[in-house]
Amino acid sequence: ETGVTQSPTHLIKTRGQQVTLRCSSQSGHNTVSWYQQALGQGPQFIFQYYREEENGRGNFPPRFSGLQFPNYSSELNVNALELDDSALYLCASSWTGEGYGYTFGSGTRLTVV
Amino acid sequence: QKEVEQDPGPLSVPEGAIVSLNCTYSNSAFQYFMWYRQYSRKGPELLMYTYSSGNKEDGRFTAQVDKSSKYISLFIRDSQPSDSATYLCAWGENTGGFKTIFGAGTRLFVKA
């Protein structure tokens, strides 16, 4: 059984650019959630996808968008990058969407300069 | 008022000590309660979860929930250097999709 894998592990982008982060869910999981974790803070919920549909969203602007594919892998897209978007982006997969079933990936460290 | 309050530490203890980590929350809609552990450069991993008030034990770890006071705790007995990590309290709610709210995390250092 494989865990959650995220790519890339590190990324540096310039303010105003767009970025796509990728996540492969753990085998058997059909729900994916994305979190943003700033340095020294807890993860902040961005959104969740269940069976390719957005199934809940946190307080993030529309320039944060996502996709879930039929194989349950997922992408997080961020447009018009701002310096404050610099953070660790975590993907978590689960079977039911409930938080106690999450398996997290190791994250993508995004730096916006 | 923040939904979740957690002392960021850092907390430094000698090996073998009993560790107490605490969080408070304000949202009565929270349905389940969790503790995650996060090592440096890794994603969080679930330690314990519970739905109800009271204690839940798993090995050296005990989670305590008091819904009336909106307070949760994690106790670590016989702490080990390998327990050095950031501990995140978390709550879950289902409001048109499950959402987990995390505290800011407490950094714990266990000295050998």
XYZ file of C-alpha atoms in Angstrom:
225
model
C 0.000 0.000 0.000
C 1.514 3.326 -1.029
C 1.114 6.538 0.944
C 0.347 10.041 -0.297
C 2.973 11.443 -2.636
C 3.338 15.092 -3.586
C 5.368 16.783 -6.278
C 7.486 18.762 -6.510
C 9.034 18.807 -3.032
C 10.357 22.350 -3.394
C 9.506 25.177 -5.752
C 10.526 28.807 -6.187
C 8.237 31.145 -8.127
C 8.098 34.859 -8.833
C 5.243 37.072 -7.625
C 2.446 37.154 -10.207
C 3.237 33.742 -11.670
C 1.007 30.670 -11.570
C 1.854 27.315 -9.981
C 0.450 23.780 -10.082
C 1.094 21.301 -7.291
C 0.307 17.596 -7.617
C -0.813 14.884 -5.258
C -1.294 11.134 -5.613
C -3.729 9.734 -3.075
C -3.149 6.684 -0.955
C -4.521 3.541 -2.590
C -8.237 3.084 -1.772
C -8.821 6.727 -0.817
C -11.412 8.744 -2.759
C -11.219 12.110 -0.984
C -8.443 14.678 -1.156
C -7.982 17.775 0.986
C -5.424 20.524 0.558
C -3.906 22.557 3.373
C -1.565 25.549 3.543
C 0.897 25.606 6.425
C 2.830 28.819 7.013
C 6.018 28.641 9.059
C 5.240 28.146 12.744
C 1.505 27.735 12.118
C -0.917 24.864 11.900
C -2.296 23.733 8.540
C -5.119 25.899 7.153
C -7.868 24.159 5.176
C -8.018 25.245 1.522
C -10.565 22.826 0.033
C -11.597 19.219 -0.273
C -12.512 17.117 -3.319
C -14.710 14.049 -3.272
C -15.342 12.063 -6.456
C -13.989 14.909 -8.605
C -16.255 17.604 -7.071
C -15.302 20.339 -4.613
C -16.835 19.320 -1.287
C -15.950 22.138 1.082
C -13.751 25.217 0.995
C -11.904 27.321 3.555
C -11.286 31.072 3.523
C -9.071 31.204 0.469
C -9.622 33.449 -2.580
C -10.742 32.059 -5.965
C -7.202 32.231 -7.315
C -6.728 28.986 -5.351
C -8.386 26.258 -7.398
C -8.175 22.534 -7.692
C -8.979 19.410 -9.611
C -9.470 15.779 -8.763
C -9.058 13.165 -11.455
C -10.854 9.822 -11.944
C -7.911 7.990 -10.353
C -8.402 10.303 -7.309
C -5.111 12.128 -7.820
C -5.384 15.893 -7.459
C -3.907 19.230 -8.399
C -3.796 22.552 -6.573
C -3.463 25.619 -8.789
C -2.605 29.061 -7.516
C -2.777 32.067 -9.854
C -1.267 35.527 -9.431
C 1.118 34.395 -6.721
C 1.713 36.725 -3.788
C 4.611 36.769 -1.340
C 2.257 35.573 1.437
C 1.555 32.395 -0.541
C 4.985 31.145 0.523
C 4.222 28.092 2.653
C 4.197 24.321 2.873
C 1.254 22.929 0.892
C -0.029 19.646 2.234
C -2.262 17.136 0.533
C -4.255 14.652 2.622
C -6.284 11.746 1.327
C -8.962 9.754 3.077
C -11.782 7.313 2.412
C -14.625 9.237 3.981
C -13.380 12.807 4.166
C -13.515 12.746 7.938
C -10.402 14.181 9.545
C -9.507 11.161 11.595
C -8.932 9.171 8.435
C -6.436 11.560 6.825
C -3.087 10.432 5.493
C -0.866 13.413 4.752
C 1.883 13.722 2.208
C 5.186 15.378 3.083
C 4.161 18.542 1.286
C 5.474 20.952 -1.321
C 7.514 23.875 -0.022
C 6.603 26.903 -2.165
C 8.675 30.061 -1.993
C 7.424 33.187 -3.770
C 10.037 35.858 -4.403
C -11.582 34.907 19.206
C -9.697 32.185 17.362
C -11.523 28.906 16.840
C -8.600 27.006 18.336
C -5.991 28.171 20.850
C -2.803 26.206 21.423
C 0.356 27.293 23.253
C 3.159 27.191 20.638
C 5.873 26.414 23.191
C 8.588 25.359 22.766
C 8.306 22.871 25.592
C 11.519 21.184 26.728
C 11.456 18.191 29.097
C 13.931 15.504 30.221
C 13.588 11.957 28.966
C 11.077 9.977 31.022
C 8.963 13.013 31.991
C 5.195 13.175 31.664
C 4.207 15.740 29.039
C 0.914 17.631 29.060
C -0.231 19.459 25.926
C -3.418 21.501 25.879
C -5.831 23.233 23.520
C -9.049 25.187 23.857
C -11.709 25.758 21.231
C -14.724 27.988 20.797
C -16.937 26.289 18.195
C -19.586 24.005 19.688
C -20.223 22.483 16.233
C -17.004 20.503 16.344
C -17.842 16.824 16.156
C -14.584 14.986 16.672
C -11.247 15.748 18.228
C -7.784 14.709 17.177
C -4.097 14.978 17.950
C -1.538 14.906 15.159
C 2.250 14.703 15.389
C 4.461 16.422 12.836
C 8.167 15.803 12.488
C 10.359 18.354 10.750
C 9.948 18.324 6.945
C 7.098 15.820 7.160
C 3.318 15.973 6.970
C 1.210 15.519 10.123
C 0.397 11.971 11.216
C -2.667 11.088 13.250
C -1.969 10.016 16.836
C -5.442 9.798 18.337
C -9.030 10.790 17.720
C -12.231 10.705 19.732
C -15.847 11.798 19.493
C -16.778 12.084 23.137
C -15.759 13.646 26.409
C -13.517 11.559 28.611
C -10.185 9.814 28.287
C -8.830 7.630 25.508
C -5.585 5.760 25.961
C -3.196 4.299 23.398
C 0.103 3.054 24.730
C 2.011 5.955 26.247
C -0.518 8.484 24.929
C -3.768 9.601 26.587
C -6.192 12.061 25.012
C -8.610 13.853 27.303
C -11.649 15.798 26.085
C -13.906 18.058 28.133
C -16.691 19.287 25.859
C -18.333 21.372 28.578
C -15.150 23.395 29.026
C -14.153 23.149 25.342
C -10.753 21.844 26.342
C -8.640 18.943 25.103
C -5.336 17.573 26.340
C -2.722 15.059 25.293
C -0.567 13.348 27.897
C 2.632 11.530 26.969
C 4.043 9.178 29.602
C 7.698 8.125 29.766
C 8.619 10.633 27.062
C 11.406 9.665 24.658
C 13.752 11.756 22.480
C 11.880 10.298 19.490
C 8.763 12.116 20.745
C 10.445 15.436 19.870
C 8.115 16.943 17.280
C 5.317 19.468 16.856
C 1.968 18.329 18.265
C -1.168 19.687 16.610
C -4.601 19.554 18.152
C -7.410 19.415 15.619
C -11.166 19.425 15.392
C -13.497 18.218 12.693
C -16.858 19.416 11.508
C -19.183 18.498 8.676
C -20.670 21.657 7.196
C -21.263 20.730 3.585
C -18.064 18.755 3.439
C -15.763 17.639 6.177
C -13.272 20.221 7.383
C -10.515 19.781 9.935
C -9.342 22.819 11.914
C -5.830 22.695 13.340
C -4.219 24.514 16.207
C -0.895 26.262 15.646
C 1.018 23.352 17.190
C 3.259 22.976 20.234
C 6.932 22.205 19.656
C 8.175 19.562 22.076
C 11.818 18.735 22.788
C 12.651 15.673 24.873
C 16.254 15.749 26.070
C 18.184 12.502 26.516
